[in-house]
mmCIF file of C-alpha atoms and ligand atoms in Angstrom:
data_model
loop_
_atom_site.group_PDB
_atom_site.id
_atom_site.type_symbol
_atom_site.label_atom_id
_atom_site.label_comp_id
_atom_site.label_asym_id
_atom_site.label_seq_id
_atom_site.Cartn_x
_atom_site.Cartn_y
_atom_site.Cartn_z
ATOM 1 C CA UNK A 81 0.000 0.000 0.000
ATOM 2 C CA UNK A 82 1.333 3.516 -0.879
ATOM 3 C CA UNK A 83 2.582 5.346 2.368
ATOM 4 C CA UNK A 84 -0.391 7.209 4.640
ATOM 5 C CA UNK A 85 0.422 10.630 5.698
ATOM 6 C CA UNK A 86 -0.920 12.059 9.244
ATOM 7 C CA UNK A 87 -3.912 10.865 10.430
ATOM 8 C CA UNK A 88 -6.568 13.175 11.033
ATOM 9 C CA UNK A 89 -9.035 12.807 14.678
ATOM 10 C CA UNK A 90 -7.819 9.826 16.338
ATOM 11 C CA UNK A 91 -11.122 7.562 16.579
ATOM 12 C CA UNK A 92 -11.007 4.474 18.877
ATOM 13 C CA UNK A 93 -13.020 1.950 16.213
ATOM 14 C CA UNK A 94 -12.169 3.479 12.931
ATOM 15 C CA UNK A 95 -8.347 4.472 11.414
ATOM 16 C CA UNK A 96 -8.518 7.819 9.271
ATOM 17 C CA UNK A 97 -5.535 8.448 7.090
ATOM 18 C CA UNK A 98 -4.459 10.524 3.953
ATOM 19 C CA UNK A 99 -3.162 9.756 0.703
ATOM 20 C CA UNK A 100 -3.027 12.754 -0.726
ATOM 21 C CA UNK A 101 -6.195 14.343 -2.074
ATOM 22 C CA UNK A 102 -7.784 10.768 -1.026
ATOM 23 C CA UNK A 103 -8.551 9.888 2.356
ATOM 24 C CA UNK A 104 -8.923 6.621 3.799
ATOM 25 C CA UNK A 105 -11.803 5.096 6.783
ATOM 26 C CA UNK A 106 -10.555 2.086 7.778
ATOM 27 C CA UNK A 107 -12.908 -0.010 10.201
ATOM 28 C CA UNK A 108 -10.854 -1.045 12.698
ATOM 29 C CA UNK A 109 -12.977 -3.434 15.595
ATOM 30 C CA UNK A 110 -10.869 -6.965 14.057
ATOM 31 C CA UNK A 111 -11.917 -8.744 17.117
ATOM 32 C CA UNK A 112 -15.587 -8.913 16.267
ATOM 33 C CA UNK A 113 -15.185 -9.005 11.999
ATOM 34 C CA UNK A 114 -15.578 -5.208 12.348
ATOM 35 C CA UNK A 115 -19.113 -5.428 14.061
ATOM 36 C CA UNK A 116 -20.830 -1.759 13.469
ATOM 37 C CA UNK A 117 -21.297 -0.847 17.076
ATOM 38 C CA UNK A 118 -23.367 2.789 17.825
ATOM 39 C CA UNK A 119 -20.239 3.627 19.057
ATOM 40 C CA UNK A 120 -18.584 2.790 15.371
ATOM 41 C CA UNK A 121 -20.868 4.252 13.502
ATOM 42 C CA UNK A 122 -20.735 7.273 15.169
ATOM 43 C CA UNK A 123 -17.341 7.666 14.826
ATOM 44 C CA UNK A 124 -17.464 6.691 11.053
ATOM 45 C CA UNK A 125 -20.497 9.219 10.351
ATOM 46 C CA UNK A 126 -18.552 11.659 12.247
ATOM 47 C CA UNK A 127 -15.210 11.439 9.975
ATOM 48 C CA UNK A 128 -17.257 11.467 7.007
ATOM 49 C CA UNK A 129 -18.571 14.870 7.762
ATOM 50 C CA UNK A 130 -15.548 16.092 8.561
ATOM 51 C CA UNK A 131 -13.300 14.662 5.002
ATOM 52 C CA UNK A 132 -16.962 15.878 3.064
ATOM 53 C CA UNK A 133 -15.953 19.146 4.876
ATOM 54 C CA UNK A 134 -12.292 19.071 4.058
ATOM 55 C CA UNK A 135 -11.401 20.906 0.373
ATOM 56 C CA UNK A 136 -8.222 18.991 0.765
ATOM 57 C CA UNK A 137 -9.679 15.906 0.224
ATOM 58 C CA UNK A 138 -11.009 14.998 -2.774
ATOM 59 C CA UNK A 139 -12.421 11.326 -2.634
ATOM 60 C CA UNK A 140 -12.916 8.654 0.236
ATOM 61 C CA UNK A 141 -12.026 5.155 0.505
ATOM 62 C CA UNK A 142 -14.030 3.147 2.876
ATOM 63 C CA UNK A 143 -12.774 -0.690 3.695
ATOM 64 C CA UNK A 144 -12.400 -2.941 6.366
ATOM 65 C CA UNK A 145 -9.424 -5.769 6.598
ATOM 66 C CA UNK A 146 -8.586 -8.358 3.846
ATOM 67 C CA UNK A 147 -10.755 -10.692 6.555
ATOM 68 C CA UNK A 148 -13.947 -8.614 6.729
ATOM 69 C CA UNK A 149 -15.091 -5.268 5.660
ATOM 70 C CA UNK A 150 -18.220 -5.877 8.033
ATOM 71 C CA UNK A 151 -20.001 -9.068 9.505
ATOM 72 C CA UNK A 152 -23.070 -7.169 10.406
ATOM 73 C CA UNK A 153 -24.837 -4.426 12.955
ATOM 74 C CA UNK A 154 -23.039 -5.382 16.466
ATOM 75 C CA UNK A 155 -25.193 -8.416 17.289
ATOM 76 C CA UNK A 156 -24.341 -8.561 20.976
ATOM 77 C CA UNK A 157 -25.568 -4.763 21.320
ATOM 78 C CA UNK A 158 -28.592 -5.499 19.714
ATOM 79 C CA UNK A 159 -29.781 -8.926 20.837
ATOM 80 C CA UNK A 160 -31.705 -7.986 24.212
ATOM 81 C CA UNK A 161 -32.933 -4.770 22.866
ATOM 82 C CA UNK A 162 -36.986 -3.984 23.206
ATOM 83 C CA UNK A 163 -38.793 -2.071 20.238
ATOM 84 C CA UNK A 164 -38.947 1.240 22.183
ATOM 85 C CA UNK A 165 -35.416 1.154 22.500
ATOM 86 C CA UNK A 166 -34.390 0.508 19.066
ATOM 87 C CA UNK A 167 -36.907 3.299 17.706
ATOM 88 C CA UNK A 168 -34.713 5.826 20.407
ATOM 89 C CA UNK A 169 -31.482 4.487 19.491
ATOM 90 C CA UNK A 170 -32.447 6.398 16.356
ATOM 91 C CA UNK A 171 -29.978 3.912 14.234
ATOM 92 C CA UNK A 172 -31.032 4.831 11.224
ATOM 93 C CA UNK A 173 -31.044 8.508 11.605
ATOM 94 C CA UNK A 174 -27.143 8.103 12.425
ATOM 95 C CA UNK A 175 -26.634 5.399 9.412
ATOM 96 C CA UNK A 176 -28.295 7.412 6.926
ATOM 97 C CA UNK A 177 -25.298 10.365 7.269
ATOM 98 C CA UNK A 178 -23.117 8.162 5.374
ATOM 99 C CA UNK A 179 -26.140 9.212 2.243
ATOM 100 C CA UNK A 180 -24.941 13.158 2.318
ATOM 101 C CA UNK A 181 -21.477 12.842 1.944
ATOM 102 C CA UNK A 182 -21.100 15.003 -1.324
ATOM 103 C CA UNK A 183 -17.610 13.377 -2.560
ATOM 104 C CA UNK A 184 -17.418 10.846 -4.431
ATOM 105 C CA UNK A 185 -17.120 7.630 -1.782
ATOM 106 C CA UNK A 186 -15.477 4.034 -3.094
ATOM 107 C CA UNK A 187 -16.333 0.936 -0.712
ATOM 108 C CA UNK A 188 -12.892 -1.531 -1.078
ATOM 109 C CA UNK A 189 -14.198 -4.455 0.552
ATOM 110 C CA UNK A 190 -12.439 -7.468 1.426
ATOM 111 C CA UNK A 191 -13.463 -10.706 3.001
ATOM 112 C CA UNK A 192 -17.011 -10.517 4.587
ATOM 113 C CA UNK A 193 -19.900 -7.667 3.834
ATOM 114 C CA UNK A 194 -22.752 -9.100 5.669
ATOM 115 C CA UNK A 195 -26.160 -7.141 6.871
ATOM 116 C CA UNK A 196 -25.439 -3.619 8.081
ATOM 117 C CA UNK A 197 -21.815 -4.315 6.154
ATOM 118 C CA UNK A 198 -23.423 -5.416 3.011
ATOM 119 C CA UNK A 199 -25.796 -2.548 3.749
ATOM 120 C CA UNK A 200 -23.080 0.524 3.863
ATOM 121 C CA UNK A 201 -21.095 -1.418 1.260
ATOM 122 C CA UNK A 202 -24.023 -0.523 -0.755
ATOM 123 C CA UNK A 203 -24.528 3.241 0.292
ATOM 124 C CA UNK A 204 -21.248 4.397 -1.209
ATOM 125 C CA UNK A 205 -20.777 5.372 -4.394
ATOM 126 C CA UNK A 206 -19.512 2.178 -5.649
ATOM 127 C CA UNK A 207 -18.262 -1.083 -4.560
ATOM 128 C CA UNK A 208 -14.343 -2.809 -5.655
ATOM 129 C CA UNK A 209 -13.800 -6.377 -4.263
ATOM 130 C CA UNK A 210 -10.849 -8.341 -3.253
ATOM 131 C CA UNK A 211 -11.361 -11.838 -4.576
ATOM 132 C CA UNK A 212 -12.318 -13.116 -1.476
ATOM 133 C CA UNK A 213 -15.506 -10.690 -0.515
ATOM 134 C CA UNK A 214 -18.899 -12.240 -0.065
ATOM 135 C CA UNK A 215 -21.803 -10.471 0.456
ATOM 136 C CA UNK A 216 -25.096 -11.328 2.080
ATOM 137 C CA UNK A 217 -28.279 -10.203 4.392
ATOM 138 C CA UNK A 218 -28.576 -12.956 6.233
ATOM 139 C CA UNK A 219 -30.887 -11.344 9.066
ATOM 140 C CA UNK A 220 -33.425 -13.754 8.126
ATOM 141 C CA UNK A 221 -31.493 -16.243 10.345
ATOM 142 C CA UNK A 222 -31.447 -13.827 13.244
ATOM 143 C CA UNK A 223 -35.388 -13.552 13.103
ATOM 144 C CA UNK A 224 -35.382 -10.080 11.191
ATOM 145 C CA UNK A 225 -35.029 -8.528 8.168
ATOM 146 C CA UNK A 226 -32.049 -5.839 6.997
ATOM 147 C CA UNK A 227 -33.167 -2.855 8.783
ATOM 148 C CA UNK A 228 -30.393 0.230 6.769
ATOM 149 C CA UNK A 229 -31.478 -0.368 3.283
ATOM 150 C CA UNK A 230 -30.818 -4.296 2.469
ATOM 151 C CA UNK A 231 -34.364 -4.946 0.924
ATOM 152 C CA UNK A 232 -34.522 -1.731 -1.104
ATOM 153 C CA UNK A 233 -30.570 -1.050 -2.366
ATOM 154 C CA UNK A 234 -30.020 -4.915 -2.823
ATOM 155 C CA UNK A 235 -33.183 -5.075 -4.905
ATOM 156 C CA UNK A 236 -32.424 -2.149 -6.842
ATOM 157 C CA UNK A 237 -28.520 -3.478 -7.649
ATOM 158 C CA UNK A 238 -29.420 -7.261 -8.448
ATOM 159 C CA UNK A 239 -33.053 -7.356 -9.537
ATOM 160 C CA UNK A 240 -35.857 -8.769 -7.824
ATOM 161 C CA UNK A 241 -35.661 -12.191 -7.944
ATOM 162 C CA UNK A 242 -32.048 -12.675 -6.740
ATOM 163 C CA UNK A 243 -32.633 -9.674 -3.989
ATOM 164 C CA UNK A 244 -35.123 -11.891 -2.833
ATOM 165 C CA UNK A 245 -33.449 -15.217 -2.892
ATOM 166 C CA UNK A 246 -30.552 -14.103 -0.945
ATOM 167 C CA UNK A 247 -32.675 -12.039 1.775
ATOM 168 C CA UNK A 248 -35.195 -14.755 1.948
ATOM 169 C CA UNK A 249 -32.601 -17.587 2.504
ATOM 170 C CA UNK A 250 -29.469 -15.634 3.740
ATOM 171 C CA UNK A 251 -27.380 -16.923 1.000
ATOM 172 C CA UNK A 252 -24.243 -15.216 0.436
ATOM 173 C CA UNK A 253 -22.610 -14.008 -2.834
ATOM 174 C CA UNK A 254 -18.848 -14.738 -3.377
ATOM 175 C CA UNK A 255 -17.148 -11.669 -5.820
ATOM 176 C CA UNK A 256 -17.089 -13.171 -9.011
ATOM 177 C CA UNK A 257 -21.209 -13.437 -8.712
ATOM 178 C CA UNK A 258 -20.928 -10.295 -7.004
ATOM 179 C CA UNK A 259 -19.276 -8.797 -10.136
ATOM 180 C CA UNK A 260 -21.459 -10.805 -12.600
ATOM 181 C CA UNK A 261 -24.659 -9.264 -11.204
ATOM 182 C CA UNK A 262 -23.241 -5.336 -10.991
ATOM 183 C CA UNK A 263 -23.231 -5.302 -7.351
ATOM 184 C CA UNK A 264 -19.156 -4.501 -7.894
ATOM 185 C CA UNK A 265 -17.670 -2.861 -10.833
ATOM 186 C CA UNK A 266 -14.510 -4.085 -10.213
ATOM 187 C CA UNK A 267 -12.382 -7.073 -8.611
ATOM 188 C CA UNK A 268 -9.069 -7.380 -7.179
ATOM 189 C CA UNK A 269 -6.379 -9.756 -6.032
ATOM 190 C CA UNK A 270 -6.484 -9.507 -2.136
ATOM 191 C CA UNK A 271 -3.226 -8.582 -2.181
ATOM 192 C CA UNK A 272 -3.663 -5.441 -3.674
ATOM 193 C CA UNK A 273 -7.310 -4.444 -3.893
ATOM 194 C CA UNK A 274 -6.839 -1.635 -1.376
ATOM 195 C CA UNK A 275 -3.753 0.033 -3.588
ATOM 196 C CA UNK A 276 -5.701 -0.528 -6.152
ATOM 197 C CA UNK A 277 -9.461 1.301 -4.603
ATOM 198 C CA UNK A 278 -6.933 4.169 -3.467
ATOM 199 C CA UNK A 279 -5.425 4.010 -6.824
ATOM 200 C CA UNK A 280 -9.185 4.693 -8.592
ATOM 201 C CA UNK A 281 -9.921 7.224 -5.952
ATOM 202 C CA UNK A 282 -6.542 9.497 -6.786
ATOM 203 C CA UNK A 283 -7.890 8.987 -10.579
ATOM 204 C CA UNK A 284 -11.601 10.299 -9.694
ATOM 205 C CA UNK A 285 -10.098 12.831 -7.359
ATOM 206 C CA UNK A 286 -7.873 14.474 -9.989
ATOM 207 C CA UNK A 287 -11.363 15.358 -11.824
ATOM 208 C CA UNK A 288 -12.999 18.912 -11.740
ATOM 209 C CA UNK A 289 -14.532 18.546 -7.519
ATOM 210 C CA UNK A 290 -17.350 20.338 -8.968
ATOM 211 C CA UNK A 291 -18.650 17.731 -12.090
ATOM 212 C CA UNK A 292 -17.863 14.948 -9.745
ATOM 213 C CA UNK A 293 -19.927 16.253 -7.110
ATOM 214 C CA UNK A 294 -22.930 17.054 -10.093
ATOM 215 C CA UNK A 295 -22.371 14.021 -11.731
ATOM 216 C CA UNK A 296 -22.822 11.822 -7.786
ATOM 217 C CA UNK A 297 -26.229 13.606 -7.641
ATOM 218 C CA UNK A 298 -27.185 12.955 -11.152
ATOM 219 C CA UNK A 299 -26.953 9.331 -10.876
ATOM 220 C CA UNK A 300 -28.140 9.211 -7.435
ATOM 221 C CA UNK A 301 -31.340 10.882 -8.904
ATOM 222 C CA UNK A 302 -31.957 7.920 -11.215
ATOM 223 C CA UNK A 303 -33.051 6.282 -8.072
ATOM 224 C CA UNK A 304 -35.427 8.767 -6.923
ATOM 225 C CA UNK A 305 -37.016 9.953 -9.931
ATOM 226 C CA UNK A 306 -39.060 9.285 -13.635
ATOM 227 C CA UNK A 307 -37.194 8.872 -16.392
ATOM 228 C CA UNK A 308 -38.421 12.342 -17.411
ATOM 229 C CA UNK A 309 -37.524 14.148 -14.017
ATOM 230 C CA UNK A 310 -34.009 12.515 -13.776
ATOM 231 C CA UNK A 311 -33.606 13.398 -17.596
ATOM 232 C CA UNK A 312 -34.083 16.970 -16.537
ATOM 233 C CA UNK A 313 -32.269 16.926 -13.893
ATOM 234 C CA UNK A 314 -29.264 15.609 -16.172
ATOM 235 C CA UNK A 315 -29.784 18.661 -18.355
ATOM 236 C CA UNK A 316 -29.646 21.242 -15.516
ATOM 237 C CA UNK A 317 -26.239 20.115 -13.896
ATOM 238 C CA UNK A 318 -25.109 19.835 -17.272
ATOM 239 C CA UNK A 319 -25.590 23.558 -18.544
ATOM 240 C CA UNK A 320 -24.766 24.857 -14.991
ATOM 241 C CA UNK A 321 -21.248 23.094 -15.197
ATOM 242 C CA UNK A 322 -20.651 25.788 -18.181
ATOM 243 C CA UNK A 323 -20.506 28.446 -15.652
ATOM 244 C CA UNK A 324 -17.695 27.014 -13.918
ATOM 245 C CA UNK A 325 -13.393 27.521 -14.680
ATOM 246 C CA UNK A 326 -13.566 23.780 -14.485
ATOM 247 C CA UNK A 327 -15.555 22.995 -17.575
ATOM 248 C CA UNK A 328 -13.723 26.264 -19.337
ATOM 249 C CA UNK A 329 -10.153 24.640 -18.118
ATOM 250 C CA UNK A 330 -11.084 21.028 -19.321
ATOM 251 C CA UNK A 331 -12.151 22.048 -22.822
ATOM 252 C CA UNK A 332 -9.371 24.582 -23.428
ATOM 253 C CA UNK A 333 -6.845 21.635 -22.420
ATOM 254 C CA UNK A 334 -8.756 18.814 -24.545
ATOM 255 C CA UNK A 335 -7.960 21.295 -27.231
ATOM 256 C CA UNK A 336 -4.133 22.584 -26.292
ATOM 257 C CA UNK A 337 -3.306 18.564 -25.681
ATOM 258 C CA UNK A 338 -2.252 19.321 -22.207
ATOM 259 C CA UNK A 339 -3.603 17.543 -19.035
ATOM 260 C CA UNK A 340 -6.288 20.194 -17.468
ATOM 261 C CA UNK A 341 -5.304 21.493 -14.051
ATOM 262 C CA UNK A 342 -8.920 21.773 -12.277
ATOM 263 C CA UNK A 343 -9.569 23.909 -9.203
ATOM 264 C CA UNK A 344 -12.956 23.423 -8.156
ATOM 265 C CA UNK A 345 -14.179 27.033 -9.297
HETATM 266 N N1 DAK B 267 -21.918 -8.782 15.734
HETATM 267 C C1 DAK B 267 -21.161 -9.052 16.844
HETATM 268 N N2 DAK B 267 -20.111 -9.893 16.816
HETATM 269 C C2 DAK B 267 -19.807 -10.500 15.669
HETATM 270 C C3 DAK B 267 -20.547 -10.278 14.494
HETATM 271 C C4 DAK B 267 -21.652 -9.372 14.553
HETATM 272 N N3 DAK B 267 -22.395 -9.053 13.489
HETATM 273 N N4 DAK B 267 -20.013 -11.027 13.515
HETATM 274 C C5 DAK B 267 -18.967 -11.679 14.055
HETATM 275 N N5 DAK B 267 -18.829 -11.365 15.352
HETATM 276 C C6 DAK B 267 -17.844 -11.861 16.294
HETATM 277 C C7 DAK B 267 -18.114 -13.290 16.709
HETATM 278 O O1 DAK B 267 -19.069 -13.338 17.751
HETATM 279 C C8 DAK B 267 -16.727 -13.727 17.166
HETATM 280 O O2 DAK B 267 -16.520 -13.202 18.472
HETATM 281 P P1 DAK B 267 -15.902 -14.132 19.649
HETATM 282 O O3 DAK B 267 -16.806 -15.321 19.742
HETATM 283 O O4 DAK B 267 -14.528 -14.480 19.146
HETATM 284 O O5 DAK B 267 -15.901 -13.258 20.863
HETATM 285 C C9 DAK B 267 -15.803 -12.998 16.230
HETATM 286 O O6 DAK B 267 -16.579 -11.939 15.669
HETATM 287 C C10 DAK B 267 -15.321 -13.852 15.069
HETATM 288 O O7 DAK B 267 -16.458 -14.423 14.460
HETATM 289 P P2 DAK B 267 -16.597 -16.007 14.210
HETATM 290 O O8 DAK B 267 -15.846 -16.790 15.231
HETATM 291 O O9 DAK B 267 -18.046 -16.284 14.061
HETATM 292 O O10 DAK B 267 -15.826 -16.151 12.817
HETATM 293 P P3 DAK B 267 -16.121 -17.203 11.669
HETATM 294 O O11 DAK B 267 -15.012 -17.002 10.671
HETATM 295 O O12 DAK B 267 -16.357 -18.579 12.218
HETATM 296 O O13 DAK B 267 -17.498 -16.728 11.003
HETATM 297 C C11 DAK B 267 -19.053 -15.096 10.086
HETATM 298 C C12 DAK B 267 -17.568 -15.498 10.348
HETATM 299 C C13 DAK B 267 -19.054 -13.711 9.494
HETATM 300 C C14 DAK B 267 -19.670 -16.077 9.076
HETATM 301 C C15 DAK B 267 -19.842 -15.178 11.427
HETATM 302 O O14 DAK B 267 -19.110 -14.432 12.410
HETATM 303 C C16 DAK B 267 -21.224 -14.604 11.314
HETATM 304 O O15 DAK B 267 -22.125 -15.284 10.835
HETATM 305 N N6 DAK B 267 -21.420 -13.363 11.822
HETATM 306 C C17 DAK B 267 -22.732 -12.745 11.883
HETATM 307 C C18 DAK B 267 -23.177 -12.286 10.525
HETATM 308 C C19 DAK B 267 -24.563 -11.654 10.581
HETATM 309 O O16 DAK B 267 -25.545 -12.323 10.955
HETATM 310 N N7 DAK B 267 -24.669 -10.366 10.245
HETATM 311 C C20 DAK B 267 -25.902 -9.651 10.295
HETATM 312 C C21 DAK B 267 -26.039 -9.001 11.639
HETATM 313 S S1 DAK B 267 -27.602 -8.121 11.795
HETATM 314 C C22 DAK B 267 -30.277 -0.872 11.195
HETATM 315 C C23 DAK B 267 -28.981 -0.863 10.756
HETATM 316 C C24 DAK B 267 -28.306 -2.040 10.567
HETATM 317 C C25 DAK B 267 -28.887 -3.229 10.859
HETATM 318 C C26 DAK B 267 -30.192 -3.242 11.298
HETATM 319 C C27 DAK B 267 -30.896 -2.074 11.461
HETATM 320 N N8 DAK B 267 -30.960 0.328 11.336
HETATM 321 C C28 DAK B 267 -30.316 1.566 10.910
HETATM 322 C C29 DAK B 267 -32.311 0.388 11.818
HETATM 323 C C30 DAK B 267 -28.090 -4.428 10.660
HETATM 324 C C31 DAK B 267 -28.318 -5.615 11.182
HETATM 325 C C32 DAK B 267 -27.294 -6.662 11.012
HETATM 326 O O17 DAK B 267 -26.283 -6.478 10.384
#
């Protein structure tokens, strides 16, 4: 892995370092497969805002270890909980943060991604694999169901009927099937699919900050819209980008044959 530079707040469950314009969130809880305690997620939400904040950081790497990017929601912290408690725990109000970071946020995930894992896998931008990820919702053995997004994002990714085999029998799938079905756009050796994430990320962050942060909602809005909304949505962020240096700077250097120097104005 290419050398980190300082590390920003320390955190007690999550590593935060700096690879130039890319940062990178490391769970760090190896003891319990990286278990998303409150406490975790908390922390994780927290350094999101903060790097989303940051103008010297232009893209985020989220991963786990080459063993698991995350086996779940922390089952011991959940398993004697009542249903007034888990509606004040507010979970999902703290979860859903991860949704308004504005830079563009790659998932490098490694080993397992299962329920809440699988589940903020899927609320980055996209998801590369080491060959050895597998990812599953298996909350169905646990007497539940995903709870941060599993039945909608999963079903959205994969389709319907293979959304519904894996959350209705807990199946897992390995990377390759992962790949096959667009869950992942990309997979890596384990030896190197965390050089190569932070390798993609430097790429995407030497773009205009400005497009890439037009071009996240854009595509996000193909979730939440008609064809006909999203389209004009498209068309919007596309003539507003003309009143930026950035788009002014990436044609003139398309057409001097020089790399384009963007500055997020
Ligand atoms: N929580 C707590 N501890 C966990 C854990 C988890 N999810 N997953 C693993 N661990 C712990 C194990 O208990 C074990 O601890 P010790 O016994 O050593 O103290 C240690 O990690 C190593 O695990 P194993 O010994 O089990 O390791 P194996 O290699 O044998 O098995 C495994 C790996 C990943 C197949 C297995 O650990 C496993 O099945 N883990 C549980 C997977 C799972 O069921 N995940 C779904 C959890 S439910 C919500 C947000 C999120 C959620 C819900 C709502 N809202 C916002 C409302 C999410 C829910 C879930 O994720």
């Amino acid at each position: 892995m290419s050398t980190s530079t300082a590390a920003l707040t320390q955190y007690e469950n999550i590593l935060v370092d700096r690879h130039d314009a890319v940062a990178v969130v490391r769970l760090n809880r190896p003891k319990v497969l990286n278990a998303l305690s409150p406490q975790l997620m908390a922390e994780l939400t927290q350094a999101m805002a903060e790097l989303d904040a940051d103008p010297a950081i232009r893209a985020i790497v989220l991963t786990g270890s080459e063993r698991a990017f995350a086996a779940g929601a922390d089952i011991k912290e959940m398993a004697d909980a009542s249903l007034v408690e888990m509606v004040y725990r507010d979970m999902i109000g703290v979860w859903d943060r991860l949704r308004q970071v504005k830079k563009p946020l790659i998932a490098a995930v490694s080993g397992f991604a299962l329920g809440g894992g699988c589940e903020v896998a899927m609320m980055c931008d996209f998801i590369v694999a080491s060959e050895t990820a597998v990812f599953g919702q298996p909350e169905i053995n646990l007497g539940v169901i995903p709870g941060a997004g599993g039945t909608q994002r999963l079903t959205r990714l994969l389709g319907k009927s293979l959304a519904m085999d894996m959350i209705l029998t807990g199946r897992n799938l390995k990377a390759p099937e992962a790949l096959a079905h667009g869950l992942v756009s990309r997979v890596f050796p384990v030896e190197s699919y965390l050089d190569e994430a932070i390798a993609l990320a430097k790429d995407i962050a030497s773009k205009g900050p400005m497009a890439l942060r037009v071009a996240k909602e854009a595509v996000n809005k193909a979730f939440e819209t008609s064809l006909t909304e999203g389209l004009e949505a498209e068309r919007q962020r596309f003539y507003m980008l003309f009143a930026t240096e950035d788009q002014k700077e990436g044609m003139r250097a398309f057409l001097d044959k020089r790399p384009p120097q963007f500055t997020g104005r």
